[in-house]
């Protein structure tokens, strides 16, 4: 029997690299009565969210919440400091690195690309060499988790040490792994973290969060760019004055994210990182035991985006379509040049034994239905070995 995905009472498992499954109490928080965004009620909520955000991002400066998706936060990190002819390093090993490079070029600055193949990630020594060869680089942009391929940066802390030594800003496009992988802003010398509500913090889409360093903030405030919506100094000034936003905030998602922050604080960030590592490894081990081929280099594998190469004869559309229809499990396909070659499972946000085991058994069953002989028992055993550590 197939599942009726149009039945609004039926909840599919959203195993995408975002948006992710959302805890019921976070969803319910959105059903609160509306409030005015120029009121003391809004200001006190925003004050609370900034307080919680500072604990989670581990930073001193106030968090900025934009009513927009992650792209807006990444764009703001570029448009607020880069000027024509400035140089900026950028990691490019997939779609999202390519987009950051294009965004850098769109303000007339020069992107210096550190390129790696899909599934791989540029190395720390490449990064160090690029900084040495470009001592005038104003900033370095690292897409900390290349969502299109499932490769992550495993040397973010070292990158922060290097950029601060070279006097360049370090910007993290951490849209798909902030909240899942460790990146304390101040301890790692990161100047800007850009992320989105719909990813590892398990809230609905609609807000982009920005954490920044004192150094980055001062540069931006002292030399402001002519910007309108993404004018971060304007957000900061208004927040300092009345704890409000210059433009109408997306209130329901504010309510939801406020609740999601509570859940994150209650769990503790260290516990959260460990849970993501364990669940990510459970997926990798299980898919390998099932007989599938993992995509990408083992040493650069992401904890949150699990990429698997399709076996010969398995069609992307048919596989993902029947997985959603018959098992209620939604996974992502490949992006750009990976389209049809890989599928991607999001292992982030609420991820736990239930999500991992349901996804693995559904995928194994579906593969068998489509003619690939998947070793279901070995896959479940491999997953359970890891999940017992939770
Ligand atoms: C690494 C990365 N950067 C940027 C984005 C863009 O985020 P959004 O779609 O929220 O604008 C994404 C989205 O998946 C992403 O994974």
Short mmCIF file of C-alpha atoms and ligand atoms in Angstrom, two decimals:
data_model
loop_
_atom_site.label_atom_id
_atom_site.label_comp_id
_atom_site.label_asym_id
_atom_site.label_seq_id
_atom_site.Cartn_x
_atom_site.Cartn_y
_atom_site.Cartn_z
CA UNK A 1 0.00 0.00 0.00
CA UNK A 2 1.38 3.40 -0.86
CA UNK A 3 1.30 6.30 1.53
CA UNK A 4 -0.77 9.31 0.63
CA UNK A 5 1.77 12.12 0.85
CA UNK A 6 -1.03 14.65 0.32
CA UNK A 7 -2.74 13.61 3.56
CA UNK A 8 -1.93 16.53 5.84
CA UNK A 9 -2.19 14.35 8.98
CA UNK A 10 0.61 12.14 7.74
CA UNK A 11 4.16 13.13 8.69
CA UNK A 12 6.86 11.96 6.31
CA UNK A 13 10.43 11.50 7.51
CA UNK A 14 12.24 14.45 5.99
CA UNK A 15 15.74 13.01 5.68
CA UNK A 16 17.00 15.90 3.57
CA UNK A 17 20.09 18.01 4.23
CA UNK A 18 17.52 20.66 5.16
CA UNK A 19 14.77 21.43 5.71
CA UNK A 20 14.77 18.77 8.42
CA UNK A 21 12.25 17.19 10.76
CA UNK A 22 11.08 19.65 13.39
CA UNK A 23 10.18 18.74 17.01
CA UNK A 24 6.48 19.11 17.69
CA UNK A 25 7.02 21.72 20.40
CA UNK A 26 8.95 23.87 17.89
CA UNK A 27 6.15 23.53 15.33
CA UNK A 28 3.55 24.33 17.98
CA UNK A 29 5.43 27.46 19.03
CA UNK A 30 4.47 28.97 15.67
CA UNK A 31 0.76 28.77 16.48
CA UNK A 32 1.06 31.54 19.09
CA UNK A 33 -1.15 34.62 18.64
CA UNK A 34 0.45 37.27 16.49
CA UNK A 35 2.26 40.17 18.13
CA UNK A 36 3.32 43.61 16.97
CA UNK A 37 6.97 43.75 15.96
CA UNK A 38 7.32 47.30 17.30
CA UNK A 39 6.34 46.33 20.82
CA UNK A 40 8.03 45.52 24.10
CA UNK A 41 6.80 41.92 23.70
CA UNK A 42 8.81 41.49 20.51
CA UNK A 43 11.84 43.28 21.99
CA UNK A 44 11.93 40.98 24.99
CA UNK A 45 11.71 37.89 22.76
CA UNK A 46 14.50 39.22 20.55
CA UNK A 47 16.62 39.98 23.62
CA UNK A 48 16.13 36.40 24.78
CA UNK A 49 17.00 34.97 21.37
CA UNK A 50 20.18 37.02 21.22
CA UNK A 51 21.13 35.84 24.71
CA UNK A 52 20.57 32.19 23.76
CA UNK A 53 22.26 32.61 20.37
CA UNK A 54 25.40 33.98 22.03
CA UNK A 55 25.60 30.88 24.23
CA UNK A 56 25.19 28.58 21.20
CA UNK A 57 27.55 30.39 18.81
CA UNK A 58 29.99 31.01 21.70
CA UNK A 59 30.49 34.67 20.91
CA UNK A 60 30.29 38.10 22.56
CA UNK A 61 28.64 40.13 19.82
CA UNK A 62 24.87 40.03 19.38
CA UNK A 63 23.44 37.50 16.93
CA UNK A 64 21.61 38.92 13.91
CA UNK A 65 18.45 37.15 12.73
CA UNK A 66 17.45 37.95 9.14
CA UNK A 67 14.00 37.04 7.86
CA UNK A 68 15.45 35.26 4.87
CA UNK A 69 17.11 31.97 3.94
CA UNK A 70 20.77 31.04 4.47
CA UNK A 71 21.85 32.59 1.17
CA UNK A 72 21.06 36.03 2.57
CA UNK A 73 23.44 35.51 5.49
CA UNK A 74 26.19 34.35 3.14
CA UNK A 75 25.54 37.28 0.81
CA UNK A 76 25.61 39.73 3.75
CA UNK A 77 29.03 38.36 4.76
CA UNK A 78 30.29 39.38 1.32
CA UNK A 79 28.46 42.60 0.52
CA UNK A 80 29.12 44.20 3.92
CA UNK A 81 32.91 44.07 3.70
CA UNK A 82 34.20 43.25 0.24
CA UNK A 83 34.75 46.05 -2.23
CA UNK A 84 35.76 46.18 -5.88
CA UNK A 85 39.15 44.55 -6.49
CA UNK A 86 39.43 43.10 -2.97
CA UNK A 87 40.81 39.57 -2.94
CA UNK A 88 39.03 36.75 -1.12
CA UNK A 89 39.90 33.05 -0.90
CA UNK A 90 37.04 30.59 -1.27
CA UNK A 91 36.79 26.80 -1.05
CA UNK A 92 35.08 25.38 -4.13
CA UNK A 93 34.30 21.67 -4.23
CA UNK A 94 30.66 21.74 -5.16
CA UNK A 95 27.63 23.85 -5.89
CA UNK A 96 27.68 25.98 -2.74
CA UNK A 97 31.36 26.92 -2.95
CA UNK A 98 30.70 27.89 -6.58
CA UNK A 99 27.85 30.12 -5.45
CA UNK A 100 30.01 31.90 -2.86
CA UNK A 101 32.66 32.48 -5.51
CA UNK A 102 30.00 33.99 -7.80
CA UNK A 103 28.72 36.19 -4.99
CA UNK A 104 32.26 37.47 -4.33
CA UNK A 105 32.69 38.25 -8.04
CA UNK A 106 29.29 39.98 -8.14
CA UNK A 107 30.60 42.83 -5.95
CA UNK A 108 33.62 43.26 -8.23
CA UNK A 109 36.00 41.50 -5.84
CA UNK A 110 38.39 38.74 -6.98
CA UNK A 111 37.60 35.24 -5.77
CA UNK A 112 40.71 33.08 -5.41
CA UNK A 113 39.31 29.59 -5.63
CA UNK A 114 40.74 26.62 -3.74
CA UNK A 115 39.31 23.86 -5.85
CA UNK A 116 38.78 20.18 -5.09
CA UNK A 117 36.74 17.50 -6.83
CA UNK A 118 33.17 16.78 -5.75
CA UNK A 119 33.38 14.49 -2.72
CA UNK A 120 36.77 15.87 -1.71
CA UNK A 121 37.69 19.04 0.20
CA UNK A 122 40.66 21.41 -0.31
CA UNK A 123 43.45 20.64 2.16
CA UNK A 124 44.77 22.77 5.01
CA UNK A 125 48.12 23.01 3.22
CA UNK A 126 46.36 24.33 0.08
CA UNK A 127 44.67 26.90 2.28
CA UNK A 128 47.93 27.91 3.99
CA UNK A 129 49.72 28.22 0.64
CA UNK A 130 46.91 30.33 -0.81
CA UNK A 131 47.13 32.72 2.14
CA UNK A 132 50.90 32.95 1.75
CA UNK A 133 50.60 33.60 -1.99
CA UNK A 134 47.92 36.23 -1.40
CA UNK A 135 49.03 38.20 1.66
CA UNK A 136 46.63 40.98 0.64
CA UNK A 137 43.54 38.72 0.77
CA UNK A 138 40.91 40.54 2.81
CA UNK A 139 38.92 37.44 3.71
CA UNK A 140 38.76 33.69 3.36
CA UNK A 141 35.41 32.00 2.79
CA UNK A 142 35.04 28.38 3.80
CA UNK A 143 31.90 26.43 2.98
CA UNK A 144 32.30 24.33 6.10
CA UNK A 145 30.05 21.57 4.79
CA UNK A 146 29.65 21.24 1.01
CA UNK A 147 26.05 20.08 1.02
CA UNK A 148 26.00 19.21 -2.68
CA UNK A 149 28.60 16.46 -2.28
CA UNK A 150 28.77 15.57 1.43
CA UNK A 151 32.33 16.77 2.10
CA UNK A 152 33.23 18.87 5.13
CA UNK A 153 36.11 21.00 6.34
CA UNK A 154 38.00 19.19 9.09
CA UNK A 155 40.50 22.03 9.69
CA UNK A 156 38.35 25.00 10.60
CA UNK A 157 40.20 25.76 13.84
CA UNK A 158 43.56 25.73 12.05
CA UNK A 159 42.08 27.99 9.35
CA UNK A 160 41.12 30.49 12.06
CA UNK A 161 44.66 30.48 13.46
CA UNK A 162 46.06 31.12 9.98
CA UNK A 163 43.65 33.87 8.92
CA UNK A 164 44.08 35.76 12.17
CA UNK A 165 47.87 35.53 11.74
CA UNK A 166 47.53 36.91 8.19
CA UNK A 167 45.07 39.62 9.22
CA UNK A 168 42.29 38.27 6.98
CA UNK A 169 38.69 37.69 8.00
CA UNK A 170 37.49 34.10 8.22
CA UNK A 171 33.91 33.61 7.07
CA UNK A 172 32.14 30.27 7.50
CA UNK A 173 29.23 29.39 5.24
CA UNK A 174 28.03 26.90 7.81
CA UNK A 175 24.47 26.74 6.55
CA UNK A 176 24.31 22.95 6.64
CA UNK A 177 26.39 22.12 9.69
CA UNK A 178 26.26 24.87 12.29
CA UNK A 179 24.65 23.26 15.33
CA UNK A 180 25.95 19.82 14.32
CA UNK A 181 29.71 20.34 14.09
CA UNK A 182 31.87 22.24 16.54
CA UNK A 183 32.72 25.82 15.56
CA UNK A 184 32.88 28.12 18.60
CA UNK A 185 33.22 31.53 16.97
CA UNK A 186 35.73 33.13 19.31
CA UNK A 187 37.78 30.09 20.22
CA UNK A 188 38.23 29.21 16.52
CA UNK A 189 38.96 32.83 15.48
CA UNK A 190 36.05 32.80 13.07
CA UNK A 191 34.82 36.28 12.08
CA UNK A 192 31.46 35.45 10.60
CA UNK A 193 29.19 32.40 10.75
CA UNK A 194 26.26 32.27 8.33
CA UNK A 195 23.59 29.65 8.85
CA UNK A 196 19.87 28.95 8.50
CA UNK A 197 17.02 27.93 10.79
CA UNK A 198 15.99 24.91 8.69
CA UNK A 199 19.16 22.87 9.10
CA UNK A 200 20.89 21.41 12.17
CA UNK A 201 18.93 23.44 14.68
CA UNK A 202 15.73 21.70 13.56
CA UNK A 203 13.47 24.71 13.14
CA UNK A 204 11.37 25.53 10.08
CA UNK A 205 12.88 27.48 7.16
CA UNK A 206 12.66 31.27 7.18
CA UNK A 207 15.45 32.74 9.32
CA UNK A 208 19.12 33.22 8.58
CA UNK A 209 21.38 33.57 11.61
CA UNK A 210 24.61 35.53 11.71
CA UNK A 211 27.27 35.50 14.41
CA UNK A 212 30.22 37.83 14.05
CA UNK A 213 33.46 38.87 15.70
CA UNK A 214 34.20 42.30 17.18
CA UNK A 215 36.83 42.80 14.48
CA UNK A 216 34.41 42.09 11.64
CA UNK A 217 31.73 44.25 13.22
CA UNK A 218 34.10 47.20 13.62
CA UNK A 219 35.29 46.94 10.01
CA UNK A 220 31.69 46.93 8.80
CA UNK A 221 30.50 49.76 11.05
CA UNK A 222 33.51 51.98 10.32
CA UNK A 223 33.35 51.52 6.57
CA UNK A 224 29.68 50.84 5.80
CA UNK A 225 28.61 49.85 2.32
CA UNK A 226 25.64 51.37 0.52
CA UNK A 227 23.15 48.56 1.11
CA UNK A 228 19.48 48.40 1.87
CA UNK A 229 17.97 45.08 3.05
CA UNK A 230 21.24 43.34 3.88
CA UNK A 231 22.69 46.38 5.60
CA UNK A 232 24.01 44.70 8.75
CA UNK A 233 25.10 47.92 10.52
CA UNK A 234 21.46 49.02 10.29
CA UNK A 235 20.33 45.75 11.94
CA UNK A 236 22.96 46.19 14.66
CA UNK A 237 22.08 49.81 15.42
CA UNK A 238 18.39 49.05 15.72
CA UNK A 239 19.03 45.98 17.83
CA UNK A 240 21.32 47.97 20.15
CA UNK A 241 18.68 50.67 20.50
CA UNK A 242 15.36 48.83 20.85
CA UNK A 243 15.97 45.11 20.21
CA UNK A 244 13.94 45.21 17.02
CA UNK A 245 14.66 44.64 13.34
CA UNK A 246 14.66 47.36 10.64
CA UNK A 247 12.21 45.35 8.51
CA UNK A 248 9.19 43.20 9.40
CA UNK A 249 10.42 39.95 10.99
CA UNK A 250 9.03 36.54 10.09
CA UNK A 251 7.29 36.20 13.47
CA UNK A 252 6.16 32.54 13.44
CA UNK A 253 9.69 31.37 12.68
CA UNK A 254 11.07 33.64 15.41
CA UNK A 255 8.74 31.87 17.86
CA UNK A 256 9.89 28.51 16.54
CA UNK A 257 13.60 29.29 16.57
CA UNK A 258 13.34 30.68 20.08
CA UNK A 259 12.03 27.25 21.17
CA UNK A 260 14.62 25.39 19.08
CA UNK A 261 17.38 27.38 20.85
CA UNK A 262 15.97 26.21 24.21
CA UNK A 263 16.17 22.60 23.06
CA UNK A 264 19.76 23.08 21.88
CA UNK A 265 20.82 24.67 25.15
CA UNK A 266 19.16 21.92 27.13
CA UNK A 267 20.96 19.21 25.15
CA UNK A 268 24.29 21.06 25.22
CA UNK A 269 26.37 21.70 22.12
CA UNK A 270 29.04 19.09 22.94
CA UNK A 271 26.35 16.40 23.26
CA UNK A 272 24.85 17.58 20.02
CA UNK A 273 28.16 17.27 18.15
CA UNK A 274 28.66 13.74 19.50
CA UNK A 275 25.11 12.71 18.53
CA UNK A 276 25.65 13.95 14.97
CA UNK A 277 28.99 12.13 14.70
CA UNK A 278 27.52 8.87 15.97
CA UNK A 279 24.46 9.01 13.70
CA UNK A 280 26.58 10.02 10.68
CA UNK A 281 28.91 7.07 11.25
CA UNK A 282 25.93 4.74 11.76
CA UNK A 283 24.67 5.74 8.30
CA UNK A 284 28.06 5.32 6.60
CA UNK A 285 28.71 1.93 8.18
CA UNK A 286 25.20 0.74 7.44
CA UNK A 287 25.25 1.76 3.77
CA UNK A 288 28.61 0.09 3.31
CA UNK A 289 27.39 -3.10 5.02
CA UNK A 290 24.29 -2.98 2.82
CA UNK A 291 26.60 -3.28 -0.19
CA UNK A 292 26.32 0.29 -1.46
CA UNK A 293 29.25 2.46 -2.45
CA UNK A 294 29.83 5.59 -0.38
CA UNK A 295 30.58 8.70 -2.39
CA UNK A 296 33.58 10.84 -1.55
CA UNK A 297 36.87 10.52 0.25
CA UNK A 298 36.67 8.93 3.76
CA UNK A 299 38.85 11.64 5.33
CA UNK A 300 36.61 14.51 4.21
CA UNK A 301 33.23 12.92 4.84
CA UNK A 302 30.50 15.09 6.27
CA UNK A 303 28.81 14.24 9.57
CA UNK A 304 25.49 15.63 8.36
CA UNK A 305 25.17 14.91 4.63
CA UNK A 306 25.63 11.25 3.70
CA UNK A 307 26.25 10.79 -0.04
CA UNK A 308 25.82 7.42 -1.68
CA UNK A 309 26.62 6.44 -5.28
CA UNK A 310 23.72 4.80 -7.12
CA UNK A 311 24.40 1.19 -8.08
CA UNK A 312 24.13 0.43 -11.81
CA UNK A 313 20.53 0.12 -12.91
CA UNK A 314 18.95 2.12 -10.09
CA UNK A 315 17.23 5.23 -11.38
CA UNK A 316 17.30 8.33 -9.17
CA UNK A 317 13.72 9.46 -9.80
CA UNK A 318 12.27 5.99 -9.40
CA UNK A 319 14.29 5.24 -6.25
CA UNK A 320 13.52 8.47 -4.42
CA UNK A 321 9.95 8.61 -5.67
CA UNK A 322 9.11 5.10 -4.48
CA UNK A 323 10.97 5.64 -1.19
CA UNK A 324 8.74 8.61 -0.42
CA UNK A 325 5.57 6.97 -1.73
CA UNK A 326 5.91 3.52 -0.19
CA UNK A 327 7.92 4.22 2.97
CA UNK A 328 7.31 7.91 3.66
CA UNK A 329 11.05 8.61 3.67
CA UNK A 330 12.26 11.66 1.73
CA UNK A 331 15.93 11.85 0.70
CA UNK A 332 17.72 14.23 -1.66
CA UNK A 333 19.17 13.58 -5.08
CA UNK A 334 22.47 14.81 -6.46
CA UNK A 335 23.02 18.45 -7.26
CA UNK A 336 24.52 19.93 -10.45
CA UNK A 337 26.93 17.50 -12.04
CA UNK A 338 26.08 14.83 -9.44
CA UNK A 339 22.42 14.71 -10.50
CA UNK A 340 21.31 11.10 -11.05
CA UNK A 341 24.66 9.75 -9.83
CA UNK A 342 24.26 10.02 -6.05
CA UNK A 343 21.56 10.37 -3.44
CA UNK A 344 22.04 12.29 -0.20
CA UNK A 345 20.63 11.58 3.24
CA UNK A 346 20.46 14.42 5.76
CA UNK A 347 21.60 13.31 9.20
CA UNK A 348 21.01 16.46 11.17
CA UNK A 349 18.81 18.27 13.64
CA UNK A 350 16.63 15.77 15.49
CA UNK A 351 18.63 12.82 14.15
CA UNK A 352 18.55 9.78 16.47
CA UNK A 353 18.21 5.96 16.38
CA UNK A 354 14.61 6.10 15.19
CA UNK A 355 15.41 8.23 12.14
CA UNK A 356 18.58 6.31 11.28
CA UNK A 357 17.07 2.82 11.57
CA UNK A 358 13.82 3.70 9.79
CA UNK A 359 15.73 5.32 6.93
CA UNK A 360 18.19 2.46 6.57
CA UNK A 361 15.60 -0.31 6.61
CA UNK A 362 13.37 1.61 4.16
CA UNK A 363 16.27 2.21 1.77
CA UNK A 364 17.39 -1.43 1.96
CA UNK A 365 13.85 -2.63 1.26
CA UNK A 366 13.38 -0.23 -1.61
CA UNK A 367 16.73 -1.18 -3.15
CA UNK A 368 15.68 -4.85 -3.00
CA UNK A 369 12.35 -4.05 -4.61
CA UNK A 370 14.18 -2.29 -7.45
CA UNK A 371 16.52 -5.21 -8.04
CA UNK A 372 19.67 -4.35 -6.06
CA UNK A 373 20.48 -7.06 -3.51
CA UNK A 374 20.87 -5.05 -0.31
CA UNK A 375 22.12 -6.82 2.80
CA UNK A 376 19.52 -5.48 5.22
CA UNK A 377 20.58 -7.49 8.30
CA UNK A 378 24.23 -6.45 8.01
CA UNK A 379 23.17 -2.82 7.53
CA UNK A 380 20.98 -2.79 10.64
CA UNK A 381 23.69 -4.53 12.69
CA UNK A 382 26.29 -1.99 11.57
CA UNK A 383 23.99 0.90 12.45
CA UNK A 384 23.10 -0.57 15.84
CA UNK A 385 26.77 -0.98 16.76
CA UNK A 386 27.16 2.78 16.45
CA UNK A 387 23.78 3.76 17.82
CA UNK A 388 24.42 1.85 21.05
CA UNK A 389 26.87 4.69 21.87
CA UNK A 390 24.09 7.27 21.99
C1 LIG B 1 26.38 25.15 2.44
C2 LIG B 1 25.15 25.89 2.03
N1 LIG B 1 25.24 27.20 1.79
C3 LIG B 1 24.17 27.92 1.42
C4 LIG B 1 22.94 27.33 1.29
C5 LIG B 1 21.76 28.15 0.87
O1 LIG B 1 20.84 28.18 1.91
P1 LIG B 1 19.31 28.59 1.63
O2 LIG B 1 18.77 27.58 0.68
O3 LIG B 1 18.72 28.51 3.01
O4 LIG B 1 19.31 29.94 1.08
C6 LIG B 1 22.79 25.96 1.52
C7 LIG B 1 21.49 25.30 1.37
O5 LIG B 1 21.36 24.11 1.45
C8 LIG B 1 23.92 25.23 1.91
O6 LIG B 1 23.83 23.92 2.16
#
